[in-house]
Amino acid sequence: VATYQGKHPDGHPVRPLYWLANYLATGGTPLCAGMIVTTGSYCGAIDVPLDTPITVAYGDLGTLSATLTRA
């Protein structure tokens, strides 16, 4: 179990989400209910072995659980 403090590089994660929603709406593929969008990257932040369940907590917003697999 590991805990890390995070901060969005754009200052607030909603800014790029607004941009993405507007961009996709004009390109023919709008966001839909149930889609998961991250506005940052954890790439390289921590090493997670394949096929290992992980849960990321976003403060009071909730959690996201996933298992990374090879494509």
mmCIF file of N, CA and C in Angstrom:
data_model
loop_
_atom_site.group_PDB
_atom_site.id
_atom_site.type_symbol
_atom_site.label_atom_id
_atom_site.label_comp_id
_atom_site.label_asym_id
_atom_site.label_seq_id
_atom_site.Cartn_x
_atom_site.Cartn_y
_atom_site.Cartn_z
ATOM 1 N N VAL A 1 0.852 -1.170 0.000
ATOM 2 C CA VAL A 1 0.000 0.000 0.000
ATOM 3 C C VAL A 1 0.895 1.229 0.000
ATOM 4 N N ALA A 2 0.573 2.173 -0.856
ATOM 5 C CA ALA A 2 1.353 3.406 -0.938
ATOM 6 C C ALA A 2 0.408 4.595 -1.030
ATOM 7 N N THR A 3 0.827 5.712 -0.487
ATOM 8 C CA THR A 3 0.047 6.946 -0.550
ATOM 9 C C THR A 3 0.937 8.049 -1.111
ATOM 10 N N TYR A 4 0.409 8.791 -2.076
ATOM 11 C CA TYR A 4 1.134 9.892 -2.695
ATOM 12 C C TYR A 4 0.220 11.104 -2.766
ATOM 13 N N GLN A 5 0.763 12.272 -2.531
ATOM 14 C CA GLN A 5 0.010 13.502 -2.708
ATOM 15 C C GLN A 5 0.129 13.913 -4.172
ATOM 16 N N GLY A 6 -0.948 14.375 -4.746
ATOM 17 C CA GLY A 6 -0.919 14.772 -6.140
ATOM 18 C C GLY A 6 -1.410 16.191 -6.336
ATOM 19 N N LYS A 7 -1.002 16.775 -7.447
ATOM 20 C CA LYS A 7 -1.452 18.111 -7.819
ATOM 21 C C LYS A 7 -1.512 18.149 -9.339
ATOM 22 N N HIS A 8 -2.575 18.696 -9.880
ATOM 23 C CA HIS A 8 -2.718 18.747 -11.329
ATOM 24 C C HIS A 8 -1.779 19.798 -11.908
ATOM 25 N N PRO A 9 -1.047 19.455 -12.992
ATOM 26 C CA PRO A 9 -0.091 20.409 -13.558
ATOM 27 C C PRO A 9 -0.733 21.649 -14.175
ATOM 28 N N ASP A 10 -2.031 21.596 -14.488
ATOM 29 C CA ASP A 10 -2.722 22.747 -15.083
ATOM 30 C C ASP A 10 -3.362 23.628 -14.010
ATOM 31 N N GLY A 11 -3.148 23.298 -12.759
ATOM 32 C CA GLY A 11 -3.722 24.093 -11.677
ATOM 33 C C GLY A 11 -5.064 23.570 -11.205
ATOM 34 N N HIS A 12 -5.892 23.081 -12.115
ATOM 35 C CA HIS A 12 -7.189 22.516 -11.754
ATOM 36 C C HIS A 12 -7.601 21.527 -12.834
ATOM 37 N N PRO A 13 -7.988 20.302 -12.456
ATOM 38 C CA PRO A 13 -8.285 19.280 -13.457
ATOM 39 C C PRO A 13 -9.509 19.552 -14.319
ATOM 40 N N VAL A 14 -10.369 20.486 -13.926
ATOM 41 C CA VAL A 14 -11.569 20.736 -14.724
ATOM 42 C C VAL A 14 -11.252 21.524 -15.997
ATOM 43 N N ARG A 15 -10.182 22.303 -16.006
ATOM 44 C CA ARG A 15 -9.840 23.095 -17.193
ATOM 45 C C ARG A 15 -9.631 22.221 -18.429
ATOM 46 N N PRO A 16 -8.762 21.226 -18.377
ATOM 47 C CA PRO A 16 -8.599 20.392 -19.568
ATOM 48 C C PRO A 16 -9.830 19.530 -19.863
ATOM 49 N N LEU A 17 -10.636 19.236 -18.843
ATOM 50 C CA LEU A 17 -11.861 18.475 -19.086
ATOM 51 C C LEU A 17 -12.839 19.292 -19.923
ATOM 52 N N TYR A 18 -12.988 20.574 -19.610
ATOM 53 C CA TYR A 18 -13.849 21.444 -20.423
ATOM 54 C C TYR A 18 -13.352 21.497 -21.863
ATOM 55 N N TRP A 19 -12.035 21.661 -22.027
ATOM 56 C CA TRP A 19 -11.467 21.707 -23.370
ATOM 57 C C TRP A 19 -11.765 20.406 -24.114
ATOM 58 N N LEU A 20 -11.533 19.270 -23.469
ATOM 59 C CA LEU A 20 -11.757 17.977 -24.112
ATOM 60 C C LEU A 20 -13.222 17.795 -24.504
ATOM 61 N N ALA A 21 -14.136 18.125 -23.621
ATOM 62 C CA ALA A 21 -15.561 17.980 -23.921
ATOM 63 C C ALA A 21 -15.952 18.826 -25.124
ATOM 64 N N ASN A 22 -15.494 20.060 -25.170
ATOM 65 C CA ASN A 22 -15.811 20.938 -26.302
ATOM 66 C C ASN A 22 -15.160 20.438 -27.587
ATOM 67 N N TYR A 23 -13.918 20.016 -27.516
ATOM 68 C CA TYR A 23 -13.203 19.520 -28.689
ATOM 69 C C TYR A 23 -13.871 18.268 -29.263
ATOM 70 N N LEU A 24 -14.217 17.321 -28.397
ATOM 71 C CA LEU A 24 -14.851 16.092 -28.876
ATOM 72 C C LEU A 24 -16.256 16.345 -29.408
ATOM 73 N N ALA A 25 -16.967 17.295 -28.824
ATOM 74 C CA ALA A 25 -18.321 17.605 -29.291
ATOM 75 C C ALA A 25 -18.314 18.144 -30.711
ATOM 76 N N THR A 26 -17.271 18.889 -31.083
ATOM 77 C CA THR A 26 -17.210 19.441 -32.434
ATOM 78 C C THR A 26 -16.610 18.453 -33.428
ATOM 79 N N GLY A 27 -15.977 17.379 -32.907
ATOM 80 C CA GLY A 27 -15.337 16.400 -33.780
ATOM 81 C C GLY A 27 -16.176 15.168 -34.047
ATOM 82 N N GLY A 28 -17.397 15.135 -33.540
ATOM 83 C CA GLY A 28 -18.282 14.015 -33.832
ATOM 84 C C GLY A 28 -18.272 12.884 -32.824
ATOM 85 N N THR A 29 -17.456 12.966 -31.780
ATOM 86 C CA THR A 29 -17.410 11.919 -30.763
ATOM 87 C C THR A 29 -17.551 12.549 -29.385
ATOM 88 N N PRO A 30 -18.749 12.953 -28.998
ATOM 89 C CA PRO A 30 -18.915 13.639 -27.712
ATOM 90 C C PRO A 30 -18.732 12.696 -26.525
ATOM 91 N N LEU A 31 -18.441 13.279 -25.383
ATOM 92 C CA LEU A 31 -18.380 12.497 -24.151
ATOM 93 C C LEU A 31 -19.776 11.998 -23.814
ATOM 94 N N CYS A 32 -19.840 10.810 -23.249
ATOM 95 C CA CYS A 32 -21.122 10.219 -22.871
ATOM 96 C C CYS A 32 -21.082 9.807 -21.405
ATOM 97 N N ALA A 33 -22.246 9.719 -20.796
ATOM 98 C CA ALA A 33 -22.340 9.269 -19.407
ATOM 99 C C ALA A 33 -21.663 7.909 -19.258
ATOM 100 N N GLY A 34 -20.911 7.765 -18.208
ATOM 101 C CA GLY A 34 -20.240 6.505 -17.930
ATOM 102 C C GLY A 34 -18.810 6.429 -18.432
ATOM 103 N N MET A 35 -18.403 7.362 -19.313
ATOM 104 C CA MET A 35 -17.020 7.375 -19.791
ATOM 105 C C MET A 35 -16.099 7.845 -18.668
ATOM 106 N N ILE A 36 -14.896 7.289 -18.628
ATOM 107 C CA ILE A 36 -13.903 7.700 -17.652
ATOM 108 C C ILE A 36 -12.879 8.570 -18.360
ATOM 109 N N VAL A 37 -12.616 9.739 -17.801
ATOM 110 C CA VAL A 37 -11.651 10.677 -18.373
ATOM 111 C C VAL A 37 -10.673 11.068 -17.277
ATOM 112 N N THR A 38 -9.392 10.968 -17.570
ATOM 113 C CA THR A 38 -8.391 11.532 -16.673
ATOM 114 C C THR A 38 -7.777 12.726 -17.380
ATOM 115 N N THR A 39 -7.491 13.763 -16.642
ATOM 116 C CA THR A 39 -6.926 14.965 -17.245
ATOM 117 C C THR A 39 -5.469 15.144 -16.844
ATOM 118 N N GLY A 40 -4.861 14.072 -16.450
ATOM 119 C CA GLY A 40 -3.449 14.071 -16.091
ATOM 120 C C GLY A 40 -2.909 12.677 -16.342
ATOM 121 N N SER A 41 -1.687 12.462 -16.015
ATOM 122 C CA SER A 41 -1.081 11.171 -16.260
ATOM 123 C C SER A 41 -0.313 10.709 -15.046
ATOM 124 N N TYR A 42 -0.437 9.454 -14.757
ATOM 125 C CA TYR A 42 0.362 8.837 -13.704
ATOM 126 C C TYR A 42 1.520 8.070 -14.315
ATOM 127 N N CYS A 43 1.750 8.237 -15.609
ATOM 128 C CA CYS A 43 2.787 7.515 -16.319
ATOM 129 C C CYS A 43 4.144 7.740 -15.649
ATOM 130 N N GLY A 44 4.713 6.675 -15.161
ATOM 131 C CA GLY A 44 6.023 6.755 -14.538
ATOM 132 C C GLY A 44 6.015 7.219 -13.098
ATOM 133 N N ALA A 45 4.861 7.609 -12.569
ATOM 134 C CA ALA A 45 4.808 8.087 -11.191
ATOM 135 C C ALA A 45 5.121 6.969 -10.203
ATOM 136 N N ILE A 46 4.555 5.807 -10.456
ATOM 137 C CA ILE A 46 4.829 4.627 -9.635
ATOM 138 C C ILE A 46 4.843 3.418 -10.551
ATOM 139 N N ASP A 47 5.576 2.405 -10.177
ATOM 140 C CA ASP A 47 5.594 1.162 -10.947
ATOM 141 C C ASP A 47 4.463 0.263 -10.462
ATOM 142 N N VAL A 48 3.627 -0.177 -11.391
ATOM 143 C CA VAL A 48 2.531 -1.087 -11.075
ATOM 144 C C VAL A 48 2.684 -2.315 -11.957
ATOM 145 N N PRO A 49 2.884 -3.482 -11.373
ATOM 146 C CA PRO A 49 3.003 -4.691 -12.183
ATOM 147 C C PRO A 49 1.699 -4.986 -12.933
ATOM 148 N N LEU A 50 1.816 -5.599 -14.111
ATOM 149 C CA LEU A 50 0.629 -6.006 -14.862
ATOM 150 C C LEU A 50 -0.200 -6.983 -14.041
ATOM 151 N N ASP A 51 -1.497 -7.006 -14.321
ATOM 152 C CA ASP A 51 -2.449 -7.911 -13.679
ATOM 153 C C ASP A 51 -2.521 -7.741 -12.164
ATOM 154 N N THR A 52 -2.251 -6.530 -11.693
ATOM 155 C CA THR A 52 -2.340 -6.217 -10.275
ATOM 156 C C THR A 52 -3.457 -5.204 -10.079
ATOM 157 N N PRO A 53 -4.492 -5.551 -9.319
ATOM 158 C CA PRO A 53 -5.571 -4.584 -9.082
ATOM 159 C C PRO A 53 -5.044 -3.363 -8.318
ATOM 160 N N ILE A 54 -5.446 -2.169 -8.766
ATOM 161 C CA ILE A 54 -5.077 -0.935 -8.076
ATOM 162 C C ILE A 54 -6.329 -0.095 -7.858
ATOM 163 N N THR A 55 -6.287 0.749 -6.859
ATOM 164 C CA THR A 55 -7.356 1.705 -6.598
ATOM 165 C C THR A 55 -6.712 3.059 -6.362
ATOM 166 N N VAL A 56 -7.198 4.069 -7.096
ATOM 167 C CA VAL A 56 -6.716 5.433 -6.940
ATOM 168 C C VAL A 56 -7.844 6.238 -6.299
ATOM 169 N N ALA A 57 -7.537 6.917 -5.196
ATOM 170 C CA ALA A 57 -8.538 7.737 -4.502
ATOM 171 C C ALA A 57 -8.310 9.193 -4.866
ATOM 172 N N TYR A 58 -9.382 9.875 -5.230
ATOM 173 C CA TYR A 58 -9.339 11.283 -5.611
ATOM 174 C C TYR A 58 -9.985 12.135 -4.526
ATOM 175 N N GLY A 59 -9.425 12.099 -3.349
ATOM 176 C CA GLY A 59 -9.957 12.881 -2.227
ATOM 177 C C GLY A 59 -11.421 12.559 -1.987
ATOM 178 N N ASP A 60 -12.234 13.595 -1.878
ATOM 179 C CA ASP A 60 -13.671 13.427 -1.638
ATOM 180 C C ASP A 60 -14.454 13.083 -2.901
ATOM 181 N N LEU A 61 -13.780 13.110 -4.082
ATOM 182 C CA LEU A 61 -14.488 12.854 -5.335
ATOM 183 C C LEU A 61 -14.812 11.377 -5.547
ATOM 184 N N GLY A 62 -14.038 10.496 -4.965
ATOM 185 C CA GLY A 62 -14.298 9.077 -5.130
ATOM 186 C C GLY A 62 -13.027 8.320 -5.501
ATOM 187 N N THR A 63 -13.201 7.098 -5.974
ATOM 188 C CA THR A 63 -12.073 6.236 -6.306
ATOM 189 C C THR A 63 -12.251 5.643 -7.691
ATOM 190 N N LEU A 64 -11.142 5.181 -8.243
ATOM 191 C CA LEU A 64 -11.150 4.472 -9.528
ATOM 192 C C LEU A 64 -10.325 3.220 -9.335
ATOM 193 N N SER A 65 -10.917 2.070 -9.622
ATOM 194 C CA SER A 65 -10.220 0.794 -9.504
ATOM 195 C C SER A 65 -10.001 0.227 -10.894
ATOM 196 N N ALA A 66 -8.820 -0.335 -11.115
ATOM 197 C CA ALA A 66 -8.489 -0.895 -12.419
ATOM 198 C C ALA A 66 -7.437 -1.984 -12.254
ATOM 199 N N THR A 67 -7.350 -2.818 -13.265
ATOM 200 C CA THR A 67 -6.276 -3.790 -13.376
ATOM 201 C C THR A 67 -5.618 -3.577 -14.723
ATOM 202 N N LEU A 68 -4.338 -3.291 -14.718
ATOM 203 C CA LEU A 68 -3.602 -3.031 -15.974
ATOM 204 C C LEU A 68 -3.202 -4.348 -16.602
ATOM 205 N N THR A 69 -3.535 -4.501 -17.895
ATOM 206 C CA THR A 69 -3.189 -5.720 -18.629
ATOM 207 C C THR A 69 -2.458 -5.357 -19.900
ATOM 208 N N ARG A 70 -1.748 -6.316 -20.442
ATOM 209 C CA ARG A 70 -1.028 -6.100 -21.692
ATOM 210 C C ARG A 70 -2.038 -6.111 -22.846
ATOM 211 N N ALA A 71 -1.909 -5.156 -23.761
ATOM 212 C CA ALA A 71 -2.829 -5.049 -24.907
ATOM 213 C C ALA A 71 -2.493 -6.095 -25.952
#
